[in-house]
CSV table of C-alpha atoms and ligand atoms in Angstrom, one decimal:
chain,number,residue,atom,x,y,z
A,1076,MET,CA,111.0,138.4,147.7
A,1077,SER,CA,107.2,137.5,145.9
A,1078,GLU,CA,108.0,140.0,143.3
A,1079,GLU,CA,111.2,137.9,142.3
A,1080,LYS,CA,109.4,134.4,142.7
A,1081,ASN,CA,106.6,135.5,140.5
A,1082,LYS,CA,109.0,136.7,137.8
A,1083,SER,CA,110.4,133.3,137.7
A,1084,ALA,CA,107.3,131.4,137.6
A,1085,ASP,CA,106.2,133.9,134.8
A,1086,GLY,CA,109.9,132.8,133.4
A,1087,LEU,CA,109.0,129.4,133.6
A,1088,GLU,CA,105.6,129.5,131.9
A,1089,THR,CA,107.2,131.7,129.1
A,1090,PHE,CA,109.7,128.8,128.5
A,1091,ALA,CA,106.7,126.0,128.9
A,1092,GLU,CA,105.2,128.1,126.4
A,1093,ASN,CA,107.8,128.4,123.9
A,1094,LYS,CA,108.8,125.2,124.2
A,1095,LYS,CA,105.2,123.9,123.3
A,1096,THR,CA,104.7,126.0,120.4
A,1097,LYS,CA,108.1,124.9,119.1
A,1098,GLU,CA,107.0,121.3,119.5
A,1099,GLU,CA,103.7,122.5,117.7
A,1100,GLN,CA,105.5,124.0,114.8
A,1101,GLU,CA,107.9,120.7,114.1
A,1102,GLN,CA,104.3,118.5,114.5
A,1103,LYS,CA,102.9,120.4,111.8
A,1104,ALA,CA,106.2,120.8,109.6
A,1105,LEU,CA,106.2,117.2,110.2
A,1106,ALA,CA,102.5,116.5,109.1
A,1107,ASP,CA,103.2,118.8,105.9
A,1108,ARG,CA,106.1,116.8,104.7
A,1109,MET,CA,104.6,113.4,105.5
A,1110,GLY,CA,101.0,114.5,104.0
A,1111,ARG,CA,102.9,115.0,100.5
A,1112,ILE,CA,103.8,111.7,100.3
A,1113,ARG,CA,101.1,108.7,99.4
A,1114,HIS,CA,103.1,105.9,101.1
A,1115,LYS,CA,105.2,105.3,104.0
A,1116,ILE,CA,106.7,101.7,104.4
A,1117,MET,CA,109.0,100.8,106.8
A,1118,VAL,CA,111.5,97.9,106.2
A,1119,LEU,CA,112.3,95.9,109.4
A,1120,SER,CA,114.2,92.8,110.6
A,1121,GLY,CA,114.6,91.3,114.2
A,1122,LYS,CA,118.4,91.6,113.5
A,1123,GLY,CA,121.2,93.0,111.5
A,1124,GLY,CA,122.4,91.5,108.2
A,1125,VAL,CA,119.6,89.4,107.0
A,1126,GLY,CA,119.8,92.0,104.2
A,1127,LYS,CA,117.1,94.5,105.6
A,1128,SER,CA,119.3,97.5,103.7
A,1129,THR,CA,119.6,95.3,100.3
A,1130,VAL,CA,116.0,94.5,100.2
A,1131,ALA,CA,114.7,98.2,101.0
A,1132,ALA,CA,117.3,99.4,98.2
A,1133,ASN,CA,115.7,97.2,95.8
A,1134,ILE,CA,112.1,97.5,96.5
A,1135,ALA,CA,113.1,101.5,96.2
A,1136,VAL,CA,114.6,101.1,92.8
A,1137,SER,CA,112.0,98.7,91.5
A,1138,LEU,CA,109.3,101.3,92.6
A,1139,ALA,CA,111.2,104.1,90.7
A,1140,MET,CA,111.7,101.8,87.9
A,1141,ASP,CA,108.3,101.3,87.6
A,1142,GLY,CA,107.6,105.0,86.9
A,1143,ASN,CA,106.8,106.3,90.4
A,1144,LYS,CA,108.6,108.7,92.4
A,1145,VAL,CA,110.4,107.5,95.5
A,1146,GLY,CA,112.0,108.8,98.6
A,1147,ILE,CA,114.6,106.4,100.4
A,1148,LEU,CA,115.2,107.5,104.3
A,1149,ASP,CA,117.8,105.2,106.0
A,1150,THR,CA,117.6,105.9,109.9
A,1151,ASP,CA,120.1,102.7,110.6
A,1152,PHE,CA,122.8,104.6,112.9
A,1153,HIS,CA,124.8,101.7,113.2
A,1154,GLY,CA,125.2,100.5,109.5
A,1155,PRO,CA,123.6,103.2,107.4
A,1156,SER,CA,124.4,101.2,104.0
A,1157,ILE,CA,122.3,102.8,101.9
A,1158,PRO,CA,124.6,105.0,100.2
A,1159,THR,CA,127.3,102.3,99.4
A,1160,LEU,CA,124.4,100.3,97.9
A,1161,LEU,CA,123.4,103.0,96.1
A,1162,ASN,CA,127.1,104.6,95.1
A,1163,LEU,CA,126.3,107.7,97.0
A,1164,GLU,CA,129.0,107.7,99.6
A,1165,GLY,CA,130.9,110.9,100.1
A,1166,LYS,CA,127.8,112.7,99.0
A,1167,ARG,CA,126.3,115.1,101.2
A,1168,PRO,CA,122.8,116.8,100.9
A,1169,GLY,CA,122.2,120.0,99.5
A,1170,SER,CA,119.8,123.3,100.6
A,1171,ASP,CA,117.5,125.7,99.7
A,1172,GLY,CA,117.8,127.8,102.4
A,1173,ALA,CA,114.5,126.8,104.2
A,1174,ALA,CA,115.1,122.9,104.2
A,1175,ILE,CA,117.6,120.2,103.4
A,1176,LEU,CA,117.2,118.6,99.6
A,1177,PRO,CA,118.0,114.7,99.7
A,1178,VAL,CA,120.7,113.4,97.5
A,1179,GLU,CA,119.3,112.5,94.0
A,1180,PHE,CA,120.3,109.0,92.8
A,1181,SER,CA,118.2,109.4,89.4
A,1182,GLU,CA,115.0,111.4,88.6
A,1183,GLY,CA,112.7,109.4,90.1
A,1184,LEU,CA,114.8,108.5,93.5
A,1185,LYS,CA,115.6,110.7,96.5
A,1186,VAL,CA,118.0,109.6,99.1
A,1187,MET,CA,118.5,110.6,102.6
A,1188,SER,CA,120.6,108.6,105.3
A,1189,ILE,CA,122.0,109.1,108.2
A,1190,GLY,CA,125.4,107.9,106.7
A,1191,PHE,CA,125.6,111.5,104.7
A,1192,LEU,CA,125.6,113.1,108.2
A,1193,LEU,CA,128.4,111.3,109.5
A,1194,GLN,CA,131.7,112.2,108.9
A,1195,ASN,CA,133.4,108.8,109.7
A,1196,GLN,CA,131.4,105.5,110.4
A,1197,ASP,CA,132.1,105.1,114.0
A,1198,ASP,CA,130.3,108.6,114.6
A,1199,ALA,CA,126.9,107.5,115.4
A,1200,VAL,CA,128.1,105.4,117.8
A,1201,ILE,CA,128.8,107.6,120.9
A,1202,TRP,CA,125.3,109.1,120.0
A,1203,ARG,CA,123.0,108.6,122.8
A,1204,GLY,CA,119.5,107.8,122.5
A,1205,PRO,CA,117.9,111.4,122.5
A,1206,MET,CA,120.7,112.8,120.5
A,1207,LYS,CA,119.8,109.5,118.0
A,1208,MET,CA,116.1,111.1,118.3
A,1209,GLY,CA,116.7,114.7,117.8
A,1210,VAL,CA,118.5,114.1,114.2
A,1211,ILE,CA,115.9,111.8,113.1
A,1212,LYS,CA,113.1,114.0,113.7
A,1213,GLN,CA,114.9,116.6,112.2
A,1214,LEU,CA,115.1,114.8,109.2
A,1215,LEU,CA,111.9,113.8,109.2
A,1216,THR,CA,110.7,117.6,109.7
A,1217,GLU,CA,113.2,119.6,107.6
A,1218,VAL,CA,114.0,117.5,104.8
A,1219,ASN,CA,112.2,118.4,101.6
A,1220,TRP,CA,111.1,115.6,99.9
A,1221,GLY,CA,108.4,117.1,97.7
A,1222,GLU,CA,105.6,115.2,96.5
A,1223,LEU,CA,106.4,111.1,96.6
A,1224,ASP,CA,104.9,108.2,95.9
A,1225,TYR,CA,106.6,106.2,98.0
A,1226,LEU,CA,108.9,106.9,101.0
A,1227,ILE,CA,111.1,103.6,102.0
A,1228,ILE,CA,112.3,103.8,105.5
A,1229,ASP,CA,115.4,101.6,106.2
A,1230,PHE,CA,115.0,100.8,110.2
A,1231,PRO,CA,117.8,100.1,112.5
A,1232,PRO,CA,117.8,96.0,113.2
A,1233,GLY,CA,115.6,94.5,115.8
A,1234,THR,CA,112.9,95.8,117.8
A,1235,GLY,CA,114.4,98.0,120.4
A,1236,ASP,CA,114.1,101.1,121.7
A,1237,GLU,CA,115.6,102.7,118.6
A,1238,PRO,CA,113.4,101.5,116.0
A,1239,LEU,CA,110.7,102.1,118.5
A,1240,SER,CA,111.1,105.4,118.6
A,1241,VAL,CA,111.8,106.0,115.1
A,1242,ALA,CA,108.7,104.5,114.4
A,1243,GLN,CA,106.5,106.6,116.7
A,1244,LEU,CA,107.9,109.6,115.0
A,1245,ILE,CA,106.7,109.3,111.9
A,1246,PRO,CA,102.9,109.7,111.4
A,1247,GLY,CA,100.5,107.9,109.2
A,1248,MET,CA,102.5,104.9,108.3
A,1249,ASP,CA,101.3,102.6,105.6
A,1250,GLY,CA,102.9,99.5,106.8
A,1251,ALA,CA,105.8,97.2,107.4
A,1252,VAL,CA,107.8,95.0,105.0
A,1253,ILE,CA,110.2,92.6,107.4
A,1254,VAL,CA,113.1,91.0,106.3
A,1255,THR,CA,114.3,87.5,107.8
A,1256,THR,CA,116.3,84.4,106.4
A,1257,PRO,CA,115.2,81.0,106.7
A,1258,GLN,CA,116.9,79.7,110.2
A,1259,ASN,CA,114.9,79.2,113.1
A,1260,LEU,CA,116.6,81.8,114.9
A,1261,SER,CA,116.0,84.5,112.3
A,1262,LEU,CA,112.4,83.2,112.2
A,1263,ASN,CA,111.7,83.8,116.1
A,1264,ASP,CA,112.5,87.6,115.6
A,1265,VAL,CA,109.4,87.3,113.0
A,1266,ARG,CA,107.1,86.8,115.8
A,1267,LYS,CA,109.2,89.8,117.7
A,1268,CYS,CA,108.8,92.2,114.4
A,1269,ILE,CA,105.0,91.5,113.8
A,1270,SER,CA,104.3,92.3,117.3
A,1271,PHE,CA,106.4,95.5,117.4
A,1272,CYS,CA,104.1,96.4,114.5
A,1273,GLY,CA,101.3,95.9,116.8
A,1274,GLN,CA,102.9,98.0,119.6
A,1275,VAL,CA,102.8,100.8,117.1
A,1276,SER,CA,99.9,100.2,115.2
A,1277,VAL,CA,101.5,99.5,112.0
A,1278,PRO,CA,100.3,96.5,109.6
A,1279,VAL,CA,102.3,94.0,108.6
A,1280,LEU,CA,102.3,94.2,104.8
A,1281,GLY,CA,104.2,91.3,104.9
A,1282,VAL,CA,107.3,88.5,105.2
A,1283,VAL,CA,110.3,88.2,102.8
A,1284,GLU,CA,112.6,85.7,103.3
A,1285,ASN,CA,115.6,86.6,101.9
A,1286,MET,CA,118.9,84.5,101.2
A,1287,SER,CA,116.6,81.7,100.7
A,1288,GLY,CA,118.4,79.3,99.1
A,1289,LEU,CA,122.1,79.6,97.0
A,1290,VAL,CA,121.7,80.1,93.0
A,1291,CYS,CA,124.6,78.1,91.9
A,1292,PRO,CA,126.8,80.3,89.7
A,1293,ASN,CA,127.1,77.1,86.9
A,1294,CYS,CA,124.0,75.1,86.8
A,1295,LYS,CA,121.7,77.8,88.2
A,1296,THR,CA,120.2,75.2,90.5
A,1297,ILE,CA,119.0,76.2,94.0
A,1298,ILE,CA,121.1,74.9,97.0
A,1299,ASN,CA,119.0,75.3,100.0
A,1300,VAL,CA,122.1,76.3,102.4
A,1301,PHE,CA,119.8,77.2,105.4
A,1302,LYS,CA,117.0,75.1,104.4
A,1303,ALA,CA,114.0,77.1,103.0
A,1304,GLY,CA,109.8,77.9,103.4
A,1305,GLY,CA,110.4,78.8,107.4
A,1306,GLY,CA,109.5,82.4,106.6
A,1307,GLU,CA,106.4,81.3,104.6
A,1308,LYS,CA,105.2,79.3,107.1
A,1309,MET,CA,105.8,81.5,109.7
A,1310,ALA,CA,103.9,84.3,108.1
A,1311,GLY,CA,100.8,81.5,107.9
A,1312,GLU,CA,100.6,81.2,111.5
A,1313,MET,CA,101.0,84.4,112.1
A,1314,GLY,CA,98.4,85.5,109.9
A,1315,VAL,CA,100.7,87.9,108.0
A,1316,PRO,CA,101.1,87.9,104.1
A,1317,PHE,CA,104.2,86.3,102.3
A,1318,LEU,CA,105.9,88.6,99.9
A,1319,GLY,CA,108.6,86.2,98.7
A,1320,ARG,CA,111.5,84.0,98.7
A,1321,ILE,CA,115.0,85.8,97.4
A,1322,PRO,CA,117.4,83.4,96.8
A,1323,MET,CA,120.7,84.0,98.1
A,1324,ASP,CA,122.8,85.0,94.7
A,1325,PRO,CA,126.6,86.4,94.8
A,1326,GLN,CA,125.9,88.9,91.9
A,1327,ILE,CA,123.9,90.6,95.1
A,1328,VAL,CA,126.9,91.1,97.2
A,1329,GLU,CA,128.8,92.2,93.9
A,1330,ALA,CA,126.5,94.7,93.0
A,1331,SER,CA,125.4,95.9,96.6
A,1332,ASP,CA,129.2,96.4,97.2
A,1333,SER,CA,129.5,98.3,93.9
A,1334,GLY,CA,126.8,100.5,94.5
A,1335,MET,CA,124.8,99.2,91.5
A,1336,PRO,CA,121.5,98.4,92.1
A,1337,PHE,CA,120.8,94.7,91.4
A,1338,VAL,CA,117.5,94.8,90.3
A,1339,TYR,CA,118.5,97.1,87.6
A,1340,HIS,CA,121.8,95.7,86.6
A,1341,HIS,CA,120.7,91.7,86.9
A,1342,GLY,CA,116.9,91.7,85.6
A,1343,ASP,CA,117.0,89.0,84.2
A,1344,THR,CA,117.7,86.6,87.5
A,1345,ASP,CA,115.8,84.4,89.4
A,1346,ALA,CA,116.4,86.6,92.3
A,1347,ALA,CA,115.7,90.1,90.7
A,1348,LYS,CA,112.3,88.2,89.4
A,1349,ALA,CA,111.7,87.2,93.2
A,1350,PHE,CA,112.2,91.1,94.2
A,1351,ALA,CA,109.4,91.7,91.2
A,1352,GLY,CA,107.4,89.2,93.4
A,1353,VAL,CA,107.9,91.2,96.9
A,1354,VAL,CA,107.3,94.5,95.1
A,1355,GLY,CA,104.0,93.8,93.3
A,1356,PRO,CA,101.9,94.1,96.2
A,1357,LEU,CA,103.3,97.4,97.2
A,1358,LEU,CA,102.6,98.8,93.5
A,1359,VAL,CA,99.0,97.5,93.8
A,1360,MET,CA,98.5,100.3,96.6
A,1361,ASN,CA,99.4,102.7,94.5
A,1362,ASP,CA,96.2,103.1,92.7
A,1363,LYS,CA,98.2,104.9,90.0
A,1364,ALA,CA,99.7,101.6,89.7
A,1365,GLU,CA,96.5,100.4,87.6
A,1366,PRO,CA,97.5,99.8,84.0
A,1367,GLU,CA,95.7,102.4,82.0
A,1368,THR,CA,93.5,100.8,79.2
A,1369,LYS,CA,94.6,103.5,76.7
A,1370,THR,CA,97.8,101.4,75.9
A,1371,VAL,CA,97.6,100.0,72.2
A,1372,VAL,CA,96.4,102.6,69.9
A,1373,SER,CA,95.8,101.9,66.1
A,1374,LYS,CA,92.9,103.9,64.8
A,1375,LYS,CA,92.5,105.6,61.5
A,1376,GLU,CA,90.7,108.3,62.4
A,1377,GLU,CA,93.7,109.2,65.1
A,1378,LYS,CA,96.0,108.7,62.0
A,1379,LYS,CA,95.8,112.3,60.7
A,1380,GLY,CA,98.3,114.7,59.5
A,1381,MET,CA,102.0,114.8,60.8
A,1382,HIS,CA,103.4,112.6,63.2
A,1383,LYS,CA,106.3,112.0,65.1
A,1384,ILE,CA,106.9,108.0,65.7
A,1385,ALA,CA,110.0,106.7,67.8
A,1386,ILE,CA,111.1,103.0,67.3
A,1387,PRO,CA,113.5,101.5,69.6
A,1388,ILE,CA,116.1,99.7,67.8
A,1389,VAL,CA,118.9,97.3,68.7
A,1390,GLU,CA,121.5,96.1,65.5
A,1391,GLY,CA,119.5,97.7,62.9
A,1392,HIS,CA,115.8,96.2,64.0
A,1393,LEU,CA,113.1,96.9,66.5
A,1394,SER,CA,114.4,96.0,70.0
A,1395,ALA,CA,112.2,93.3,71.8
A,1396,HIS,CA,112.8,95.3,75.0
A,1397,PHE,CA,112.2,99.0,74.9
A,1398,GLY,CA,114.0,100.3,78.0
A,1399,HIS,CA,117.2,98.2,76.7
A,1400,CYS,CA,117.8,99.6,73.2
A,1401,GLU,CA,120.5,101.3,71.7
A,1402,GLU,CA,119.0,104.0,69.6
A,1403,PHE,CA,115.9,105.2,68.6
A,1404,ALA,CA,114.8,105.8,65.0
A,1405,ILE,CA,112.7,108.8,64.9
A,1406,PHE,CA,110.7,109.4,61.9
A,1407,ASP,CA,108.4,112.5,60.9
A,1408,VAL,CA,106.2,111.4,58.7
A,1409,ASP,CA,102.8,112.7,57.0
A,1410,LEU,CA,99.9,110.0,57.7
A,1411,GLU,CA,97.6,111.6,54.9
A,1412,THR,CA,99.9,111.1,52.0
A,1413,LYS,CA,101.5,108.3,53.8
A,1414,LYS,CA,105.1,109.6,53.2
A,1415,ILE,CA,108.1,109.5,55.2
A,1416,ILE,CA,108.8,113.1,55.4
A,1417,GLY,CA,111.9,113.0,57.7
A,1418,GLN,CA,113.9,110.6,60.0
A,1419,GLU,CA,117.3,110.3,62.3
A,1420,ARG,CA,118.9,108.0,64.9
A,1421,ALA,CA,119.2,109.0,68.2
A,1422,PRO,CA,121.4,107.3,71.0
A,1423,SER,CA,119.4,105.7,73.7
A,1424,PRO,CA,119.8,108.2,77.1
A,1425,PRO,CA,121.0,106.5,80.4
A,1426,HIS,CA,118.6,103.9,81.4
A,1427,GLU,CA,117.3,105.8,84.3
A,1428,PRO,CA,113.9,105.3,85.6
A,1429,GLY,CA,111.2,107.5,84.3
A,1430,LEU,CA,113.9,109.3,81.8
A,1431,LEU,CA,112.4,107.9,78.2
A,1432,PRO,CA,109.1,109.2,78.5
A,1433,ARG,CA,110.2,112.8,79.4
A,1434,TRP,CA,113.3,112.6,76.4
A,1435,LEU,CA,111.2,111.3,74.1
A,1436,GLY,CA,108.1,113.6,75.0
A,1437,GLU,CA,110.8,116.5,74.6
A,1438,LYS,CA,111.4,115.6,70.9
A,1439,GLY,CA,108.2,115.9,70.2
A,1440,VAL,CA,107.4,112.0,69.5
A,1441,ASN,CA,103.5,111.3,70.0
A,1442,VAL,CA,103.7,107.6,68.8
A,1443,ILE,CA,105.8,105.0,69.9
A,1444,ILE,CA,106.0,101.4,68.0
A,1445,ALA,CA,107.7,99.0,70.4
A,1446,GLY,CA,108.2,95.4,70.5
A,1447,GLY,CA,107.7,95.0,74.3
A,1448,MET,CA,106.8,97.5,77.4
A,1449,GLY,CA,106.0,97.6,81.0
A,1450,THR,CA,102.6,98.8,81.9
A,1451,ARG,CA,103.9,101.5,84.0
A,1452,ALA,CA,106.3,102.7,81.2
A,1453,GLN,CA,102.8,102.6,79.0
A,1454,GLN,CA,101.1,104.5,81.3
A,1455,LEU,CA,104.0,107.2,81.4
A,1456,PHE,CA,103.4,107.5,78.0
A,1457,ALA,CA,99.9,108.0,78.1
A,1458,GLU,CA,99.8,110.6,80.4
A,1459,ARG,CA,102.5,112.5,77.8
A,1460,GLY,CA,99.7,111.7,75.4
A,1461,ILE,CA,102.2,109.7,73.4
A,1462,THR,CA,100.4,106.4,71.7
A,1463,VAL,CA,102.1,103.2,72.3
A,1464,SER,CA,101.4,100.4,69.9
A,1465,VAL,CA,103.2,97.6,72.1
A,1466,GLY,CA,103.6,93.8,70.8
A,1467,ALA,CA,105.2,95.1,67.0
A,1468,SER,CA,107.9,92.1,65.5
A,1469,SER,CA,111.4,93.0,65.5
A,1470,ASP,CA,111.6,94.3,62.0
A,1471,ASP,CA,113.2,97.0,59.9
A,1472,PRO,CA,112.0,100.0,61.4
A,1473,GLU,CA,111.0,101.5,58.0
A,1474,LYS,CA,108.7,98.7,57.3
A,1475,LEU,CA,107.3,99.0,60.4
A,1476,ILE,CA,106.6,102.7,59.9
A,1477,MET,CA,105.0,102.1,56.6
A,1478,ALA,CA,102.8,99.0,57.7
A,1479,TYR,CA,101.8,101.6,60.6
A,1480,MET,CA,100.8,104.2,58.3
A,1481,GLU,CA,98.8,101.5,55.8
A,1482,ASP,CA,97.4,100.3,58.9
A,1483,THR,CA,98.4,96.8,58.4
A,1484,LEU,CA,101.1,97.0,61.3
A,1485,GLU,CA,100.7,93.8,63.3
A,1486,LEU,CA,100.4,93.8,67.0
A,1487,GLY,CA,101.1,91.0,69.2
A,1488,GLY,CA,101.5,90.6,73.0
A,1489,ASN,CA,103.6,92.3,75.1
A,1490,ILE,CA,106.8,90.2,74.1
A,1491,CYS,CA,109.0,91.7,77.3
A,1492,ASP,CA,106.8,93.2,80.0
A,1493,HIS,CA,109.8,95.1,81.8
B,1958,ADP,P1,121.2,94.3,107.3
B,1958,ADP,O1,120.5,95.5,106.6
B,1958,ADP,O2,120.2,93.4,107.2
B,1958,ADP,O3,122.1,94.7,108.2
B,1958,ADP,P2,122.3,94.1,104.2
B,1958,ADP,O4,121.2,94.4,103.7
B,1958,ADP,O5,123.6,95.2,104.6
B,1958,ADP,O6,122.0,93.3,105.8
B,1958,ADP,O7,123.4,92.7,104.1
B,1958,ADP,C1,123.8,91.7,104.3
B,1958,ADP,C2,125.0,91.4,103.4
B,1958,ADP,O8,124.4,90.6,102.8
B,1958,ADP,C3,125.5,92.4,102.3
B,1958,ADP,O9,127.0,91.9,102.0
B,1958,ADP,C4,124.8,91.8,101.0
B,1958,ADP,O10,125.2,92.3,99.9
B,1958,ADP,C5,124.4,90.6,101.6
B,1958,ADP,N1,123.0,90.1,100.9
B,1958,ADP,C6,121.8,90.7,101.4
B,1958,ADP,N2,120.8,89.7,100.9
B,1958,ADP,C7,121.6,89.0,100.0
B,1958,ADP,C8,121.1,87.6,99.2
B,1958,ADP,N3,119.9,87.5,98.9
B,1958,ADP,N4,122.1,86.9,98.3
B,1958,ADP,C9,123.6,87.3,98.9
B,1958,ADP,N5,123.9,88.3,99.6
B,1958,ADP,C10,122.8,89.1,100.0
């Protein structure tokens, strides 16, 4: 009898040990995966419907457009909308045998969503708390993001048990972006979100006031439907940063419903500019975001021998907006004899974040003459050893090349910074 007792005690001990080992292994796997991600940012809101996922997706796309490696993890069980926002509905994550591979939206943006795992939207509703946490844990330990500059985590709405458990599962969070709308009711939730962050020891990166006024589609003036400015006031009272107001814009709904990231397709709008303001402080977190000084070089001593020079073209002339050109004029030149040896026109590849530096680099281009270019793009070219001369005027490409070779190329200011 006592022998039997011993046996079962041994069995229990082994079971407990195995469990401990499994937990330790999971912890290690989690720490390893998360250790390869420089910045982890959670996006929170006090309740659903305030635009949390829209803000999360557009932050992620903006960071990727700036040349960063970005992941977005959608942990919102009851409305995993990231696949819809990025036109990835129906996609399934891959596997390399050892790990789950996130779905790629573009070269610089990887996506993992609870939505990819559900057969239909209602599936998660019947999952109980521990089951949901099991899934999140599995996503965190088994998804191989590789090296990332940023992981944006779209949280379940509210400040209840579910977001709390998710926050506790993710080690080393850099901070939280809290999304609200301007009504008092929603602002009260901001207080809850701020104390939630205190509870999980995550710094508040700032508050975003979304749907702050309506941009009139006709006259473009802003109509304050739900009043405005409450988010900023509340942030001030609570002693946390205010990241900006994003107006209500019907194009956001349209873009979101059709899976076309708003900041990418409507970069010229007030709302997209407001998003840029929100993303600014997040970019500063990444020390790589500091623009390198090596941006404009036109020194005689560097101009020796054969060069391949690319000029972005629109309607036959240099395009003021580097990322929006129709094609590239690529010249082979000999800087010693100051002669053009050859030239070709190449249609611009699809406008995907981070693609142009690679594409031009593969073509052997080592100099770019541009009108305007964002600092991050300039940095990416610099990293590839490609020299960029920014601020050239919208002229005939051959004339620009001749001026470059003669050292008479006039460079003004950076006329477009995106
Ligand atoms: P949440 O994640 O908070 O539940 P969503 O991001 O799903 O909210 O947004 C809810 C709805 O509001 C979506 O239809 C979205 O397109 C729309 N929306 C979000 N922000 C804006 C905005 N600034 N202007 C117009 N519509 C918006």
